[in-house]
Amino acid sequence: MQENTQPLTETKPLWQPKEMLIFLLVAFGLPFLMGVPLAIAQRAGSNTDVYPSAQMFYPAAGVMLAYLFTRRAALPRLFYGMYLVCTAALVACCIGAVAAPGDVWLAAVNVVMIVGSVLSWVFLLVAKKDRRAAAGLRWQGGVKALGYVVLFLLLRTAAVFISLVPYGQLGEYLSYWTTLAPYSVILLLIPNFFLSFLAFFGEEYGWRYYWQPRMQQRFGPRAGVVLLCLAWALWHLPLNLFYYAPETGLQSFVSQIVTCLCLGIFFAWAYQKTQNIWVAVLLHYFNNNMILAYTGSAVISNQTVTWFDILIQAVVYGVLFLPFFASKVFNKTPGADTRASA
């Protein structure tokens, strides 16, 4: 079969059926397939902390396999190869957590994440600029691009403070922020990004870089984003039912829809404004990891979600993030994969 040497910058329909099928089978097929051992491990009372980290890798793995199987040219193959090896290792850890339960699997995941992230940076940096550009991996927008990350942090932090008002906990929470605890966490998050970026890259390379422009071109610039956000929420369903909140799975899933829709719109806006996948990766990274600064705890499993919680979340997130959907940037339908020239 002759290799397709067409550059990713060519003006053409982004939705390629074969490529899209491979992406969807990996990005969505794996999470629901792995939901079976996750459910078994959860019901058995085993440690299931390996599953969320592994699942975050699947969307980018789907993009990479789609590009490789359809013979896209000028790809950073060492970087892709390292990422796919890490993904396979994490899948093995998930299966191992069911076959031979123990904390060793979580430790293995942490090793894969750190070693894989470091080596991936090396392979990414040694790749030729044209290959990084062809895969949408170049940083662009200069320091100004970080302004979108700062804006998100301000809004996300405001959401936490406002959400506590109905519960009468704002005063106590303000006292918490007079201690050094949250600030020490924030300082540690900066170097930690370079040791754990692969998981957050995993989702954003799949959702924002790859699927967003394709959904927008097929369904319209706004409808495409909404459908992507809803699909992103559905992608979390195995985790909602068997990890995040097994006792209140329905409420957890509804809360997930609110989160993915509101934050997804902001992420989509920031990505379209910058065409910089690393901005989206940083947004996702800080959204997930600032939880430790906000709450003082990294525990996100076995939660209890109430309908009142969802109401407060919907109102606060809606007011803070949904206005970005009115941006003129969503008036234009992507017509070509211009991200490759970043």
mmCIF file of N, CA and C in Angstrom, residues 138-190:
data_model
loop_
_atom_site.group_PDB
_atom_site.id
_atom_site.type_symbol
_atom_site.label_atom_id
_atom_site.label_comp_id
_atom_site.label_asym_id
_atom_site.label_seq_id
_atom_site.Cartn_x
_atom_site.Cartn_y
_atom_site.Cartn_z
ATOM 1 N N ARG A 138 3.560 22.007 18.219
ATOM 2 C CA ARG A 138 4.370 23.206 18.424
ATOM 3 C C ARG A 138 3.664 24.173 19.371
ATOM 4 N N TRP A 139 4.450 24.836 20.210
ATOM 5 C CA TRP A 139 3.916 25.919 21.040
ATOM 6 C C TRP A 139 3.816 27.170 20.180
ATOM 7 N N GLN A 140 2.697 27.866 20.269
ATOM 8 C CA GLN A 140 2.585 29.134 19.557
ATOM 9 C C GLN A 140 1.800 30.126 20.400
ATOM 10 N N GLY A 141 1.954 31.395 20.062
ATOM 11 C CA GLY A 141 1.278 32.442 20.819
ATOM 12 C C GLY A 141 2.160 33.078 21.862
ATOM 13 N N GLY A 142 3.399 32.565 22.000
ATOM 14 C CA GLY A 142 4.322 33.133 22.965
ATOM 15 C C GLY A 142 3.806 33.079 24.392
ATOM 16 N N VAL A 143 4.315 33.988 25.208
ATOM 17 C CA VAL A 143 3.920 34.033 26.618
ATOM 18 C C VAL A 143 2.450 34.420 26.763
ATOM 19 N N LYS A 144 1.926 35.165 25.786
ATOM 20 C CA LYS A 144 0.530 35.603 25.864
ATOM 21 C C LYS A 144 -0.434 34.428 25.945
ATOM 22 N N ALA A 145 -0.038 33.305 25.372
ATOM 23 C CA ALA A 145 -0.909 32.129 25.397
ATOM 24 C C ALA A 145 -1.168 31.654 26.816
ATOM 25 N N LEU A 146 -0.225 31.924 27.715
ATOM 26 C CA LEU A 146 -0.396 31.528 29.112
ATOM 27 C C LEU A 146 -1.494 32.349 29.795
ATOM 28 N N GLY A 147 -1.867 33.473 29.195
ATOM 29 C CA GLY A 147 -2.933 34.284 29.769
ATOM 30 C C GLY A 147 -4.244 33.526 29.861
ATOM 31 N N TYR A 148 -4.495 32.608 28.932
ATOM 32 C CA TYR A 148 -5.717 31.813 28.973
ATOM 33 C C TYR A 148 -5.702 30.848 30.154
ATOM 34 N N VAL A 149 -4.520 30.375 30.496
ATOM 35 C CA VAL A 149 -4.385 29.490 31.654
ATOM 36 C C VAL A 149 -4.629 30.270 32.942
ATOM 37 N N VAL A 150 -4.062 31.469 33.018
ATOM 38 C CA VAL A 150 -4.258 32.314 34.198
ATOM 39 C C VAL A 150 -5.729 32.679 34.355
ATOM 40 N N LEU A 151 -6.380 33.038 33.250
ATOM 41 C CA LEU A 151 -7.804 33.366 33.306
ATOM 42 C C LEU A 151 -8.616 32.186 33.818
ATOM 43 N N PHE A 152 -8.303 31.003 33.329
ATOM 44 C CA PHE A 152 -9.031 29.815 33.786
ATOM 45 C C PHE A 152 -8.825 29.573 35.279
ATOM 46 N N LEU A 153 -7.606 29.728 35.748
ATOM 47 C CA LEU A 153 -7.329 29.518 37.171
ATOM 48 C C LEU A 153 -8.121 30.490 38.036
ATOM 49 N N LEU A 154 -8.236 31.719 37.589
ATOM 50 C CA LEU A 154 -9.007 32.715 38.340
ATOM 51 C C LEU A 154 -10.485 32.325 38.381
ATOM 52 N N LEU A 155 -11.030 31.925 37.235
ATOM 53 C CA LEU A 155 -12.442 31.548 37.178
ATOM 54 C C LEU A 155 -12.708 30.257 37.954
ATOM 55 N N ARG A 156 -11.817 29.297 37.802
ATOM 56 C CA ARG A 156 -12.003 28.010 38.497
ATOM 57 C C ARG A 156 -11.913 28.204 40.006
ATOM 58 N N THR A 157 -11.012 29.047 40.456
ATOM 59 C CA THR A 157 -10.889 29.330 41.890
ATOM 60 C C THR A 157 -12.100 30.086 42.393
ATOM 61 N N ALA A 158 -12.573 31.052 41.597
ATOM 62 C CA ALA A 158 -13.783 31.789 41.975
ATOM 63 C C ALA A 158 -14.965 30.842 42.120
ATOM 64 N N ALA A 159 -15.049 29.842 41.235
ATOM 65 C CA ALA A 159 -16.138 28.873 41.298
ATOM 66 C C ALA A 159 -16.138 28.114 42.622
ATOM 67 N N VAL A 160 -14.946 27.770 43.094
ATOM 68 C CA VAL A 160 -14.839 27.050 44.369
ATOM 69 C C VAL A 160 -15.348 27.912 45.524
ATOM 70 N N PHE A 161 -14.909 29.157 45.565
ATOM 71 C CA PHE A 161 -15.322 30.055 46.658
ATOM 72 C C PHE A 161 -16.820 30.322 46.614
ATOM 73 N N ILE A 162 -17.352 30.618 45.441
ATOM 74 C CA ILE A 162 -18.781 30.930 45.325
ATOM 75 C C ILE A 162 -19.631 29.722 45.678
ATOM 76 N N SER A 163 -19.183 28.534 45.274
ATOM 77 C CA SER A 163 -19.960 27.317 45.520
ATOM 78 C C SER A 163 -20.126 27.015 47.005
ATOM 79 N N LEU A 164 -19.224 27.513 47.831
ATOM 80 C CA LEU A 164 -19.286 27.230 49.265
ATOM 81 C C LEU A 164 -20.281 28.124 50.007
ATOM 82 N N VAL A 165 -20.694 29.210 49.379
ATOM 83 C CA VAL A 165 -21.612 30.147 50.039
ATOM 84 C C VAL A 165 -22.928 29.468 50.441
ATOM 85 N N PRO A 166 -23.598 28.723 49.548
ATOM 86 C CA PRO A 166 -24.869 28.097 49.938
ATOM 87 C C PRO A 166 -24.742 27.078 51.072
ATOM 88 N N TYR A 167 -23.543 26.551 51.262
ATOM 89 C CA TYR A 167 -23.322 25.565 52.321
ATOM 90 C C TYR A 167 -22.899 26.217 53.634
ATOM 91 N N GLY A 168 -22.684 27.544 53.625
ATOM 92 C CA GLY A 168 -22.264 28.247 54.826
ATOM 93 C C GLY A 168 -20.848 27.928 55.245
ATOM 94 N N GLN A 169 -19.998 27.570 54.286
ATOM 95 C CA GLN A 169 -18.635 27.143 54.601
ATOM 96 C C GLN A 169 -17.570 28.126 54.114
ATOM 97 N N LEU A 170 -17.988 29.271 53.598
ATOM 98 C CA LEU A 170 -17.025 30.194 53.017
ATOM 99 C C LEU A 170 -16.048 30.733 54.056
ATOM 100 N N GLY A 171 -16.546 31.097 55.242
ATOM 101 C CA GLY A 171 -15.667 31.638 56.288
ATOM 102 C C GLY A 171 -14.584 30.661 56.681
ATOM 103 N N GLU A 172 -14.967 29.415 56.891
ATOM 104 C CA GLU A 172 -13.991 28.390 57.261
ATOM 105 C C GLU A 172 -12.981 28.176 56.132
ATOM 106 N N TYR A 173 -13.475 28.244 54.891
ATOM 107 C CA TYR A 173 -12.591 28.017 53.757
ATOM 108 C C TYR A 173 -11.595 29.159 53.597
ATOM 109 N N LEU A 174 -12.024 30.384 53.857
ATOM 110 C CA LEU A 174 -11.107 31.517 53.797
ATOM 111 C C LEU A 174 -9.980 31.369 54.805
ATOM 112 N N SER A 175 -10.292 30.799 55.959
ATOM 113 C CA SER A 175 -9.258 30.550 56.971
ATOM 114 C C SER A 175 -8.219 29.566 56.458
ATOM 115 N N TYR A 176 -8.681 28.576 55.716
ATOM 116 C CA TYR A 176 -7.766 27.574 55.134
ATOM 117 C C TYR A 176 -6.753 28.253 54.218
ATOM 118 N N TRP A 177 -7.185 29.288 53.485
ATOM 119 C CA TRP A 177 -6.293 29.967 52.555
ATOM 120 C C TRP A 177 -5.368 30.974 53.238
ATOM 121 N N THR A 178 -5.467 31.091 54.546
ATOM 122 C CA THR A 178 -4.498 31.902 55.287
ATOM 123 C C THR A 178 -3.318 31.058 55.738
ATOM 124 N N THR A 179 -3.387 29.751 55.480
ATOM 125 C CA THR A 179 -2.281 28.851 55.815
ATOM 126 C C THR A 179 -1.383 28.674 54.594
ATOM 127 N N LEU A 180 -0.241 28.030 54.801
ATOM 128 C CA LEU A 180 0.701 27.804 53.703
ATOM 129 C C LEU A 180 0.324 26.610 52.840
ATOM 130 N N ALA A 181 -0.576 25.755 53.322
ATOM 131 C CA ALA A 181 -0.879 24.500 52.642
ATOM 132 C C ALA A 181 -1.252 24.661 51.172
ATOM 133 N N PRO A 182 -2.259 25.469 50.812
ATOM 134 C CA PRO A 182 -2.639 25.552 49.395
ATOM 135 C C PRO A 182 -1.542 26.147 48.513
ATOM 136 N N TYR A 183 -0.776 27.079 49.047
ATOM 137 C CA TYR A 183 0.254 27.734 48.244
ATOM 138 C C TYR A 183 1.445 26.804 47.982
ATOM 139 N N SER A 184 1.763 25.966 48.958
ATOM 140 C CA SER A 184 2.851 25.004 48.749
ATOM 141 C C SER A 184 2.460 23.987 47.672
ATOM 142 N N VAL A 185 1.192 23.607 47.646
ATOM 143 C CA VAL A 185 0.714 22.690 46.612
ATOM 144 C C VAL A 185 0.836 23.342 45.235
ATOM 145 N N ILE A 186 0.418 24.584 45.133
ATOM 146 C CA ILE A 186 0.458 25.298 43.856
ATOM 147 C C ILE A 186 1.887 25.389 43.324
ATOM 148 N N LEU A 187 2.837 25.657 44.208
ATOM 149 C CA LEU A 187 4.230 25.740 43.791
ATOM 150 C C LEU A 187 4.741 24.397 43.271
ATOM 151 N N LEU A 188 4.311 23.313 43.902
ATOM 152 C CA LEU A 188 4.750 21.983 43.488
ATOM 153 C C LEU A 188 4.121 21.554 42.166
ATOM 154 N N LEU A 189 2.969 22.132 41.844
ATOM 155 C CA LEU A 189 2.288 21.735 40.616
ATOM 156 C C LEU A 189 3.085 22.104 39.367
ATOM 157 N N ILE A 190 3.881 23.164 39.456
ATOM 158 C CA ILE A 190 4.621 23.613 38.265
ATOM 159 C C ILE A 190 5.669 22.586 37.827
#
